[in-house]
C-alpha positions as semicolon CSV with decimal commas, in nm:
position;residue;x (nm);y (nm);z (nm)
1;M;-1,344;-2,193;0,847
2;A;-1,565;-1,899;0,934
3;E;-1,372;-1,582;1,002
4;R;-1,545;-1,527;1,333
5;S;-1,405;-1,855;1,469
6;L;-1,043;-1,781;1,384
7;E;-0,777;-1,768;1,651
8;I;-0,605;-1,440;1,574
9;P;-0,224;-1,447;1,606
10;P;-0,128;-1,164;1,843
11;K;0,197;-1,069;1,667
12;V;0,223;-1,068;1,289
13;A;0,513;-0,962;1,068
14;I;0,498;-0,907;0,693
15;I;0,774;-0,896;0,431
16;M;0,611;-0,677;0,169
17;D;0,762;-0,808;-0,154
18;G;0,673;-0,777;-0,522
19;N;0,625;-0,405;-0,584
20;G;0,880;-0,396;-0,864
21;R;0,746;-0,709;-1,034
22;W;0,392;-0,576;-1,011
23;A;0,496;-0,258;-1,192
24;T;0,717;-0,429;-1,451
25;S;0,441;-0,674;-1,546
26;R;0,223;-0,373;-1,629
27;G;0,490;-0,186;-1,821
28;L;0,519;0,075;-1,544
29;P;0,823;0,219;-1,364
30;R;0,917;0,031;-1,046
31;T;0,827;0,341;-0,846
32;E;0,462;0,294;-0,944
33;G;0,473;-0,046;-0,777
34;H;0,587;0,115;-0,454
35;R;0,310;0,371;-0,483
36;A;0,050;0,096;-0,529
37;G;0,204;-0,090;-0,236
38;G;0,121;0,207;-0,015
39;D;-0,248;0,134;-0,064
40;S;-0,187;-0,221;0,057
41;V;-0,019;-0,090;0,372
42;V;-0,328;0,113;0,458
43;A;-0,565;-0,175;0,377
44;V;-0,370;-0,424;0,589
45;I;-0,343;-0,192;0,888
46;D;-0,718;-0,132;0,871
47;A;-0,778;-0,509;0,853
48;A;-0,541;-0,577;1,142
49;V;-0,735;-0,331;1,357
50;E;-1,065;-0,500;1,270
51;L;-0,930;-0,852;1,329
52;G;-0,776;-0,768;1,666
53;I;-0,408;-0,823;1,591
54;E;-0,196;-0,675;1,869
55;V;0,135;-0,607;1,690
56;L;0,192;-0,574;1,315
57;T;0,548;-0,524;1,193
58;L;0,601;-0,423;0,830
59;Y;0,936;-0,459;0,653
60;A;0,947;-0,127;0,470
61;F;1,316;-0,069;0,391
62;S;1,610;-0,294;0,473
63;T;1,972;-0,209;0,543
64;E;2,047;-0,377;0,208
65;N;1,795;-0,171;0,010
66;W;2,048;0,114;-0,016
67;K;2,204;-0,093;-0,297
68;R;1,907;-0,016;-0,521
69;P;1,930;0,253;-0,792
70;P;1,967;0,600;-0,633
71;D;1,651;0,730;-0,803
72;E;1,446;0,447;-0,655
73;V;1,593;0,501;-0,307
74;R;1,514;0,874;-0,323
75;F;1,160;0,796;-0,433
76;L;1,112;0,554;-0,143
77;M;1,235;0,810;0,110
78;N;1,009;1,083;-0,024
79;F;0,709;0,858;-0,085
80;N;0,714;0,701;0,259
81;E;0,732;1,043;0,420
82;E;0,437;1,151;0,203
83;L;0,241;0,836;0,290
84;L;0,294;0,896;0,662
85;D;0,189;1,258;0,623
86;T;-0,140;1,175;0,453
87;R;-0,239;0,867;0,654
88;V;-0,117;0,912;1,009
89;R;-0,418;1,112;1,129
90;G;-0,650;0,835;1,016
91;F;-0,444;0,574;1,198
92;H;-0,435;0,796;1,507
93;T;-0,814;0,824;1,517
94;R;-0,829;0,443;1,509
95;N;-0,612;0,423;1,822
96;V;-0,312;0,282;1,630
97;K;0,031;0,325;1,788
98;I;0,309;0,366;1,531
99;C;0,675;0,299;1,606
100;F;0,984;0,282;1,387
101;I;1,251;0,017;1,429
102;G;1,590;0,024;1,259
103;R;1,893;0,249;1,234
104;R;1,783;0,610;1,189
105;R;2,112;0,789;1,140
106;P;2,151;0,731;0,761
107;L;1,792;0,841;0,692
108;P;1,712;1,191;0,562
109;G;1,662;1,442;0,842
110;S;1,306;1,520;0,733
111;L;1,210;1,151;0,753
112;R;1,370;1,112;1,095
113;K;1,180;1,419;1,214
114;K;0,853;1,284;1,073
115;A;0,906;0,949;1,243
116;K;0,966;1,118;1,578
117;E;0,654;1,334;1,538
118;I;0,438;1,032;1,457
119;E;0,571;0,830;1,749
120;E;0,499;1,121;1,981
121;L;0,149;1,172;1,837
122;T;0,047;0,807;1,875
123;R;0,249;0,695;2,178
124;R;-0,050;0,693;2,415
125;N;-0,269;0,492;2,179
126;T;-0,364;0,151;2,312
127;G;-0,488;-0,033;2,004
128;L;-0,290;-0,203;1,729
129;K;0,084;-0,138;1,747
130;V;0,243;-0,097;1,406
131;N;0,619;-0,128;1,386
132;V;0,759;0,016;1,064
133;A;1,094;-0,154;1,002
134;Y;1,291;0,114;0,820
135;N;1,663;0,087;0,746
136;Y;1,623;-0,236;0,939
137;G;1,836;-0,549;0,937
138;G;1,809;-0,845;1,170
139;R;2,186;-0,880;1,207
140;A;2,219;-0,506;1,263
141;E;1,956;-0,524;1,537
142;I;2,139;-0,804;1,716
143;A;2,473;-0,624;1,680
144;D;2,322;-0,302;1,816
145;A;2,172;-0,490;2,110
146;A;2,503;-0,665;2,185
147;R;2,686;-0,330;2,174
148;E;2,447;-0,172;2,423
149;L;2,459;-0,473;2,650
150;A;2,840;-0,480;2,641
151;R;2,845;-0,107;2,727
152;D;2,629;-0,171;3,035
153;V;2,854;-0,459;3,140
154;S;3,163;-0,239;3,104
155;K;2,997;0,030;3,319
156;G;2,925;-0,224;3,590
157;K;2,548;-0,205;3,544
158;L;2,534;-0,577;3,463
159;K;2,733;-0,884;3,550
160;P;2,831;-1,108;3,256
161;S;2,685;-1,401;3,446
162;S;2,342;-1,233;3,440
163;V;2,322;-1,230;3,060
164;N;2,063;-1,472;2,926
165;E;1,807;-1,476;2,645
166;K;1,546;-1,286;2,844
167;L;1,785;-1,009;2,939
168;F;1,929;-0,984;2,588
169;G;1,579;-0,936;2,450
170;R;1,543;-0,613;2,647
171;Y;1,811;-0,457;2,426
172;L;1,637;-0,531;2,096
173;Y;1,449;-0,258;1,909
174;D;1,107;-0,358;2,045
175;P;1,137;-0,550;2,372
176;E;0,756;-0,578;2,387
177;A;0,743;-0,792;2,073
178;L;1,010;-1,058;2,104
179;D;0,818;-1,365;1,986
180;Y;0,612;-1,338;1,669
181;D;0,336;-1,581;1,591
182;L;0,305;-1,545;1,214
183;L;0,535;-1,425;0,936
184;I;0,376;-1,351;0,598
185;R;0,584;-1,305;0,285
186;T;0,427;-1,196;-0,041
187;A;0,545;-1,261;-0,399
188;G;0,636;-1,625;-0,339
189;E;0,996;-1,588;-0,222
190;M;1,113;-1,852;0,027
191;R;1,352;-1,657;0,248
192;I;1,337;-1,419;0,545
193;S;1,580;-1,159;0,405
194;N;1,750;-1,063;0,731
195;F;1,419;-0,983;0,900
196;L;1,355;-1,027;1,275
197;L;1,616;-1,302;1,306
198;W;1,580;-1,323;1,684
199;E;1,205;-1,267;1,706
200;L;1,092;-1,522;1,445
201;A;1,246;-1,821;1,625
202;Y;0,912;-2,006;1,653
203;A;0,686;-1,808;1,422
204;E;0,476;-1,987;1,163
205;F;0,581;-1,894;0,807
206;Y;0,322;-1,828;0,536
207;V;0,428;-1,752;0,179
208;T;0,179;-1,636;-0,083
209;P;0,235;-1,576;-0,456
210;V;0,025;-1,259;-0,432
211;L;0,235;-0,951;-0,505
212;W;0,228;-0,688;-0,231
213;P;0,031;-0,422;-0,427
214;D;-0,250;-0,679;-0,468
215;F;-0,250;-0,791;-0,103
216;R;-0,569;-0,701;0,080
217;R;-0,780;-0,803;0,379
218;E;-0,890;-1,135;0,227
219;H;-0,528;-1,240;0,180
220;L;-0,448;-1,157;0,541
221;V;-0,746;-1,369;0,647
222;E;-0,622;-1,656;0,427
223;A;-0,286;-1,641;0,604
224;I;-0,457;-1,648;0,944
225;E;-0,672;-1,941;0,834
226;E;-0,356;-2,134;0,744
227;Y;-0,205;-2,032;1,079
228;N;-0,507;-2,189;1,247
229;R;-0,435;-2,519;1,070
230;R;-0,081;-2,536;1,209
231;V;0,016;-2,722;1,525
232;R;0,273;-2,519;1,718
233;K;0,504;-2,750;1,912
234;Y;0,789;-2,517;2,017
235;G;1,035;-2,807;1,994
236;G;0,810;-3,046;2,188
237;L;0,568;-3,315;2,080
């Protein structure tokens, strides 16, 4: 299928897996895999802009990733702040809007400050929206949404009888992106790892054996080509 004839899925999410395996297979520290994965992030955002994707959500750090060795966690915090520092201006000039979804309180103050600065810098941009899922968990998101909704009910702002799926969605981290079209997972793992549990209800899943540091534009196009071969029925016939 020629790339120009592809139907581009508006909302795409990616579980970026395989950094550690990529490094280990080369006899390198796991941190070098994360560093190489940063290049893939830039390449995929650039490709998403060119292809016309509307929303791209990247699973950068989960609520469970705190269980990793402390040295690796510290590296990830520092490296991601460094990556944002060096790349955000380029994304901004390409009209990319960057948002962060997840629980911010446990994150280092410098990273929280950087995230806020980037959101403010790019908030008026109208091109590709990139959601960086950081300290994110799907169950945590749903629990946070339920807590906020319950608070509004207790204050009399809402009636319990008014609560439905559409209203609940307004309390999720990104109410503008509630229904994803395509989920990509690298490194061959067949699970969603607590990612976008509400939003992926009818997304098409695409799993590739390619490790994240090797993932580039052509692999994104391959995923979209497979998406184009799917028939989306949404529970119907």
